[in-house]
Tab-separated table of C-alpha atoms in Angstrom:
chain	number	residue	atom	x	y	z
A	21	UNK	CA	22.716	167.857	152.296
A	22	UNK	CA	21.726	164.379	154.079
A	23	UNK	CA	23.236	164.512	157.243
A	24	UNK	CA	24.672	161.293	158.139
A	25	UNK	CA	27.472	161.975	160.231
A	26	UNK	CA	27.868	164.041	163.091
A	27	UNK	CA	31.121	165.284	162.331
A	28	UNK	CA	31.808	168.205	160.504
A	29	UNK	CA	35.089	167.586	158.497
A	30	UNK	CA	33.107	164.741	156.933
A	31	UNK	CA	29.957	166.705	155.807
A	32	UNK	CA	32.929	169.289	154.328
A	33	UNK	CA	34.775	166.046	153.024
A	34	UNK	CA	31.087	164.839	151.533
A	35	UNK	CA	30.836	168.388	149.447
A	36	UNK	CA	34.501	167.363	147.493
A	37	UNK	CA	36.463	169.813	149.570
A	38	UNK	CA	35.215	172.094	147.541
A	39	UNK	CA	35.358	175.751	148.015
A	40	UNK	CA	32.200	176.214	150.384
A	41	UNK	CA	30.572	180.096	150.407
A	42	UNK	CA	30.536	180.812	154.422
A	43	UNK	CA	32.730	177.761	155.543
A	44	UNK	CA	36.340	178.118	156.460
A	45	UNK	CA	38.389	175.313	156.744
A	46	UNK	CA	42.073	174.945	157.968
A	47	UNK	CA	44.389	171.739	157.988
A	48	UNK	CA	47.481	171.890	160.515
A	49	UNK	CA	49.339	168.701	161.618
A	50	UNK	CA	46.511	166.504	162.701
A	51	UNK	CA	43.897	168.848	163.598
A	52	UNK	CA	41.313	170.284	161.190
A	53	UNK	CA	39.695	173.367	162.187
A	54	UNK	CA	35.910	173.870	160.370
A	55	UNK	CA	34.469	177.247	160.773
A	56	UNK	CA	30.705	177.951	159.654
A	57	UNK	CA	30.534	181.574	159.678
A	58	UNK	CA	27.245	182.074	157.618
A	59	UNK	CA	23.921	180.514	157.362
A	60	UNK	CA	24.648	179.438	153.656
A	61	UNK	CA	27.662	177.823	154.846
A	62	UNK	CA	25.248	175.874	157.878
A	63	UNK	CA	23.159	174.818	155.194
A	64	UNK	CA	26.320	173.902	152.826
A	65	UNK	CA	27.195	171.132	155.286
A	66	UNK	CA	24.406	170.429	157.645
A	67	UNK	CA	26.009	171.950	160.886
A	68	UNK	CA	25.138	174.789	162.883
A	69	UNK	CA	27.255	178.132	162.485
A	70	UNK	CA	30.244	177.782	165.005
A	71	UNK	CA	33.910	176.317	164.925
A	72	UNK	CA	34.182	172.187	165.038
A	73	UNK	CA	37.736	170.631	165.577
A	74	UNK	CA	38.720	167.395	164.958
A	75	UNK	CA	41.893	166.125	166.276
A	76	UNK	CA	43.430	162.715	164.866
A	77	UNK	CA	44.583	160.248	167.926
A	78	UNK	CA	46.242	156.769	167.366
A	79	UNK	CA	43.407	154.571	167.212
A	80	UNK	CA	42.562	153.612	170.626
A	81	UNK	CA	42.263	149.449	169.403
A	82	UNK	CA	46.020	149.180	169.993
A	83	UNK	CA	46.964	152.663	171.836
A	84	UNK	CA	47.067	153.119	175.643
A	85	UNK	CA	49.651	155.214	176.720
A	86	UNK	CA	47.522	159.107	176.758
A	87	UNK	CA	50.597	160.592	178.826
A	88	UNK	CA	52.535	161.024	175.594
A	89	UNK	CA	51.263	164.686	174.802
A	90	UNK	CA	47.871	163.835	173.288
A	91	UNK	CA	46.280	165.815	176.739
A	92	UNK	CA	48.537	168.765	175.757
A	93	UNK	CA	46.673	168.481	172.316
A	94	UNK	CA	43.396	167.897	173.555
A	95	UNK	CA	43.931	170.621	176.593
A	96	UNK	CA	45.183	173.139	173.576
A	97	UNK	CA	41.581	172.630	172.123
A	98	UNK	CA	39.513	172.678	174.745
A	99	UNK	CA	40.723	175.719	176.553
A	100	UNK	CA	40.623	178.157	173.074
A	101	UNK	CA	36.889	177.249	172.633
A	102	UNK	CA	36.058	177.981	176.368
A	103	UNK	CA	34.379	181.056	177.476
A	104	UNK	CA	36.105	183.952	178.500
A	105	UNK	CA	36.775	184.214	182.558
A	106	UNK	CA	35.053	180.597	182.920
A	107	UNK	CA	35.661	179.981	186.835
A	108	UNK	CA	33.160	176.436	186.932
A	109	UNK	CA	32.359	173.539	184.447
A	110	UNK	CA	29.352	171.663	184.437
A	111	UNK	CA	30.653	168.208	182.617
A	112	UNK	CA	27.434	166.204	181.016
A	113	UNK	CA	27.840	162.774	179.900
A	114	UNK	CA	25.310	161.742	177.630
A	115	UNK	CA	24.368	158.139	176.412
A	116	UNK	CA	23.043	154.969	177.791
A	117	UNK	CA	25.691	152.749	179.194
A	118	UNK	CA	24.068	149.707	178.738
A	119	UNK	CA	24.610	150.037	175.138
A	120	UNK	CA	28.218	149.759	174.647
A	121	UNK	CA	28.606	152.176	171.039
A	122	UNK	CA	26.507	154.671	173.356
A	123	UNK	CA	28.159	154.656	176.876
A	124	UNK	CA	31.429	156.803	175.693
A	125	UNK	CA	29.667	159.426	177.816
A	126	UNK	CA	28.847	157.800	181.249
A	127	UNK	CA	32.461	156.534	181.054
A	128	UNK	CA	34.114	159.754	180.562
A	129	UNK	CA	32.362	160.590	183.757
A	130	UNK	CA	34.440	158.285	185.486
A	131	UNK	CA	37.743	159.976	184.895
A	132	UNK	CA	36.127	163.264	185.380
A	133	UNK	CA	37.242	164.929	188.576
A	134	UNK	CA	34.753	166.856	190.512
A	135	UNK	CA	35.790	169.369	192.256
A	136	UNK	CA	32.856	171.356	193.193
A	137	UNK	CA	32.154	169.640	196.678
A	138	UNK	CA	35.493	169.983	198.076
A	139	UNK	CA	37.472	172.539	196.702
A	140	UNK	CA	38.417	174.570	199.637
A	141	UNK	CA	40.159	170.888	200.829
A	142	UNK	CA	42.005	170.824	197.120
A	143	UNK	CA	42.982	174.047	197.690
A	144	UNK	CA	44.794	173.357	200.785
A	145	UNK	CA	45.760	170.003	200.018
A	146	UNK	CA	47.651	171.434	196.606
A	147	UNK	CA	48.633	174.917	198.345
A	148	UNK	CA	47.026	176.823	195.453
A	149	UNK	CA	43.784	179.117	194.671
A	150	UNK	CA	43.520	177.885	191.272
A	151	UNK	CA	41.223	175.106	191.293
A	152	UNK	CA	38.379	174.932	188.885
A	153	UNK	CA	34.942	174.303	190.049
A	154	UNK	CA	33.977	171.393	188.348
A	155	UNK	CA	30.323	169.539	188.667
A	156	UNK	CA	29.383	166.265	186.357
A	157	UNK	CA	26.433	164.267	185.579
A	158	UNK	CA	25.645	161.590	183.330
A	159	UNK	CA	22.308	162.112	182.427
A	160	UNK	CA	20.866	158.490	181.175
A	161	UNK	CA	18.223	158.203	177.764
A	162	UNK	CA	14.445	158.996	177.616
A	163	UNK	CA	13.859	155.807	177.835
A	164	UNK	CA	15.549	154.820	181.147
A	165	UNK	CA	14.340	157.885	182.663
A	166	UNK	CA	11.210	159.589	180.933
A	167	UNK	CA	13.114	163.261	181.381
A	168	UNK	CA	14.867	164.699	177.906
A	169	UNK	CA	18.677	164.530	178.424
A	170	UNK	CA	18.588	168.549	177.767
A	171	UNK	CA	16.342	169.133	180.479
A	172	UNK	CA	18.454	167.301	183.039
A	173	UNK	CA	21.147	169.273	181.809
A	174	UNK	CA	19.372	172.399	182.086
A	175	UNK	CA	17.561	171.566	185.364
A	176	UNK	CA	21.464	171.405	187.234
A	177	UNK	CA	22.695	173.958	184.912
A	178	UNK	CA	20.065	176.381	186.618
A	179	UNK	CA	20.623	174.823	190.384
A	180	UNK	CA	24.449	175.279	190.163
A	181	UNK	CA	25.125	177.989	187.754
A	182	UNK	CA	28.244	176.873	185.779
A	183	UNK	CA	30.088	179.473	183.449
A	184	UNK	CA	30.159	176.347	180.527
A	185	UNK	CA	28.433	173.022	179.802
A	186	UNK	CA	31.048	170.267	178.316
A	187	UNK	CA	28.846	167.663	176.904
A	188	UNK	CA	30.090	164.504	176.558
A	189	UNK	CA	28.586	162.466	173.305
A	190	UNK	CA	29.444	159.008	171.534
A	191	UNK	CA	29.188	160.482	167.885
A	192	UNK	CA	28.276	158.921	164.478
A	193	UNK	CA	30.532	158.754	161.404
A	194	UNK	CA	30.211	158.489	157.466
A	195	UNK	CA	33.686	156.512	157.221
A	196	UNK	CA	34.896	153.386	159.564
A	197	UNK	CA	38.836	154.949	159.392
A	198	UNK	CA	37.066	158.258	161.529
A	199	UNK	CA	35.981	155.310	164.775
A	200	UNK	CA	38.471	155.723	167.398
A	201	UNK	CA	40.895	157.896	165.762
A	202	UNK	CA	38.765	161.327	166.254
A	203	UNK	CA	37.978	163.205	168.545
A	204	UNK	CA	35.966	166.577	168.049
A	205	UNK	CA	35.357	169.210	169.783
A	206	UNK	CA	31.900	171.891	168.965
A	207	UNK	CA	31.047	175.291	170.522
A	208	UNK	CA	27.594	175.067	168.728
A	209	UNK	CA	26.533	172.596	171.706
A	210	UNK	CA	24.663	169.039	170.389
A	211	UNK	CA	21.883	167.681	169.745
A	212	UNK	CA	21.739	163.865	171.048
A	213	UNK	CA	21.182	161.058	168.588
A	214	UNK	CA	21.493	163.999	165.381
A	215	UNK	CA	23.722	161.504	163.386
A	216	UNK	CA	21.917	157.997	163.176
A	217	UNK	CA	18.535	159.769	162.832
A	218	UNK	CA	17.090	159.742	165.940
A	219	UNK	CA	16.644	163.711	167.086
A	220	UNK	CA	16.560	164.843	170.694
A	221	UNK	CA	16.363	168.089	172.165
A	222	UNK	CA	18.831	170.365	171.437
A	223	UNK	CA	21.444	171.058	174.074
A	224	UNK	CA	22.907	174.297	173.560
A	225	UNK	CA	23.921	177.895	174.723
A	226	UNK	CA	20.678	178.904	173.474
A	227	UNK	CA	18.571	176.279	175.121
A	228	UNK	CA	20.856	176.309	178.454
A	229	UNK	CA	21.520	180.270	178.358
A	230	UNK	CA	25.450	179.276	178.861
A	231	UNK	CA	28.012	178.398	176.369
A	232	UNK	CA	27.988	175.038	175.485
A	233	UNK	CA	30.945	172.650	174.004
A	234	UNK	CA	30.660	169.323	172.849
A	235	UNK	CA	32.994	166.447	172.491
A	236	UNK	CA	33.103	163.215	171.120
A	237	UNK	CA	34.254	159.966	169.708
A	238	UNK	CA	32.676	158.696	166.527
A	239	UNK	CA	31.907	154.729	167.436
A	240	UNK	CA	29.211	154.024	164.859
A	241	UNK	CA	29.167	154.599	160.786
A	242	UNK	CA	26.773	153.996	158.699
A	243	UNK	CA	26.764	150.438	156.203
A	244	UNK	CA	25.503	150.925	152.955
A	245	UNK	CA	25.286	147.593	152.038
A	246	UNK	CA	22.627	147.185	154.942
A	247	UNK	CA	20.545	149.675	153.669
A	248	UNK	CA	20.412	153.432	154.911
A	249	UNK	CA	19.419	153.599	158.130
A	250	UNK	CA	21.734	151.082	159.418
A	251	UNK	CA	24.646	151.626	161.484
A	252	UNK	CA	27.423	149.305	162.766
A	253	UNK	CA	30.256	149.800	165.433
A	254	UNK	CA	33.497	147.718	165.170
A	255	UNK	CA	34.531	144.603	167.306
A	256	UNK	CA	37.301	146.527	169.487
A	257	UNK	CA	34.110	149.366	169.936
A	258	UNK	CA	34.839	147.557	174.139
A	259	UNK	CA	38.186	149.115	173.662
A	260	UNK	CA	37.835	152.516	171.765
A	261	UNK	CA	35.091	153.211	174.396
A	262	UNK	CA	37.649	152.821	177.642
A	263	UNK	CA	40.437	154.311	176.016
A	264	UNK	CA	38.262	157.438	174.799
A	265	UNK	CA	36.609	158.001	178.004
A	266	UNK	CA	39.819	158.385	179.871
A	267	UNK	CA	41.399	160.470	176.983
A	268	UNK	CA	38.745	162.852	177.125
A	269	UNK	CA	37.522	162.789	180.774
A	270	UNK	CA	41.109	162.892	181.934
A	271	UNK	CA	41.924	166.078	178.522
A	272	UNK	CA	38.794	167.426	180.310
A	273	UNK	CA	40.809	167.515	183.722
A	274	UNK	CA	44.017	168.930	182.131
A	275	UNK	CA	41.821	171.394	180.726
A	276	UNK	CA	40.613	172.747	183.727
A	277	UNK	CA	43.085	172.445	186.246
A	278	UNK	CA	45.919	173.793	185.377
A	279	UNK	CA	47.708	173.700	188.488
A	280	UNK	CA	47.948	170.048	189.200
A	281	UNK	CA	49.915	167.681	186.933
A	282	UNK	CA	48.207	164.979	184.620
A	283	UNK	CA	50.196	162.367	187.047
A	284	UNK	CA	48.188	163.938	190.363
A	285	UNK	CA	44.748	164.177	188.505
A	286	UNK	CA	44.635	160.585	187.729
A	287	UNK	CA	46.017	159.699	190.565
A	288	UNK	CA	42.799	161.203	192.368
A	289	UNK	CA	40.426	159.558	189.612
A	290	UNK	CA	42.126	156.596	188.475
């Protein structure tokens, strides 16, 4: 199958829904759960064997309210892929920020709380014990910096140890209704630049030697008309970029610390 979007209920969606040997697929108010349990099932669609979600959000063009239970949604997702007794995060935001359609990652770092360097003060300062140890980066493209996003990511991976890598990725789509009004959410990892053709290195539990989750916003499709290889992002991409970094930086927060309200955490990052 030609792979030309990066998410996986489109690649199933691309196939006629029909029944796929060694893919699983469940529908539940909003959320679409894609399981590829098989290598003939990864080959069916395109996608590495693991679980994608996608979750449907208002579109972020007109939407700005995210204290309306969308976090609760996106914190439900997150925190059933992570791994088992995770006790620190490592959040990676991938994408060149110069380039609007690509910066959705170095955004999301913005509304990511760290917590790594002072968490004995958040303990205090909260009067609890359960504060996550949280670490981000946004690691920049090739071309800016001459180092492969993955080995950043697996250079700080090995200096501070984290139990999970979140990687943070704008993501491509097959269909304009999908750009900001998806978010999904990977335990397979990511490989950067996978959906408009352009390969990296792959970023991954295997590659890292931790678990690896990726999320992202699909803010490019592909334009037929133009030919194959070209991709377009809509006028209000300014908008779906702002409003999905702080939905998932600040569903990344919720996710992880579970003892301080949504109204504290952006308090401290927005």
């Amino acid at each position: 199958m030609a792979n030309r979007s990066d998410l996986a209920v489109e690649s199933y969606e691309e196939g006629g829904k029909t029944r796929l040997r060694g893919v699983v697929v469940k529908e539940d108010d909003g959320v679409t759960t894609v399981d590829v349990i098989s290598n003939e099932g990864a080959a069916a669609i395109g996608k590495p064997v693991g679980r994608y979600i996608t979750l449907e959000v208002n579109s972020f063009v007109y939407d700005t309210d995210i204290f309306d239970g969308r976090l609760d949604d996106f914190a439900d997702i997150l925190r059933a892929l992570l791994p088992e007794n995770v006790n620190s995060v490592l959040v990676a935001g991938l994408g060149n920020v110069n380039i609007t359609a690509d910066a959705l990652g170095v955004r999301t770092g913005e509304y990511i709380l760290p917590t790594r360097h002072i968490i004995n003060d958040l303990k205090k300062a909260f009067g609890t014990d359960n504060i996550m140890s949280v670490a981000s980066v946004a690691t920049g493209v090739l071309g800016d910096t001459g180092i492969e996003t993955a080995e950043i990511i697996k250079g700080v991976a090995a200096q501070i140890q984290p139990s999970c890598v979140i990687a943070v990725d704008a993501l491509a789509a097959g269909s304009a209704d999908r750009l900001g009004t998806t978010v999904q959410f990977a335990n397979t990892g990511i490989t950067p630049g996978s959906g408009v053709g352009n390969h990296r290195h792959e970023i991954s539990g295997k590659t890292l030697g931790v678990p690896v989750i990726s999320v992202g916003i699909p803010t490019v499709v592909l334009d037929s008309r133009r030919g194959e290889n070209a991709y377009v992002t809509p006028r209000e991409i300014d908008r779906i970029i702002q409003q999905g970094a702080k939905l998932i930086g600040m569903g990344i927060n919720v996710t992880l610390q579970q003892n301080l309200t949504a109204q504290d955490i952006y308090a401290l990052v927005g």
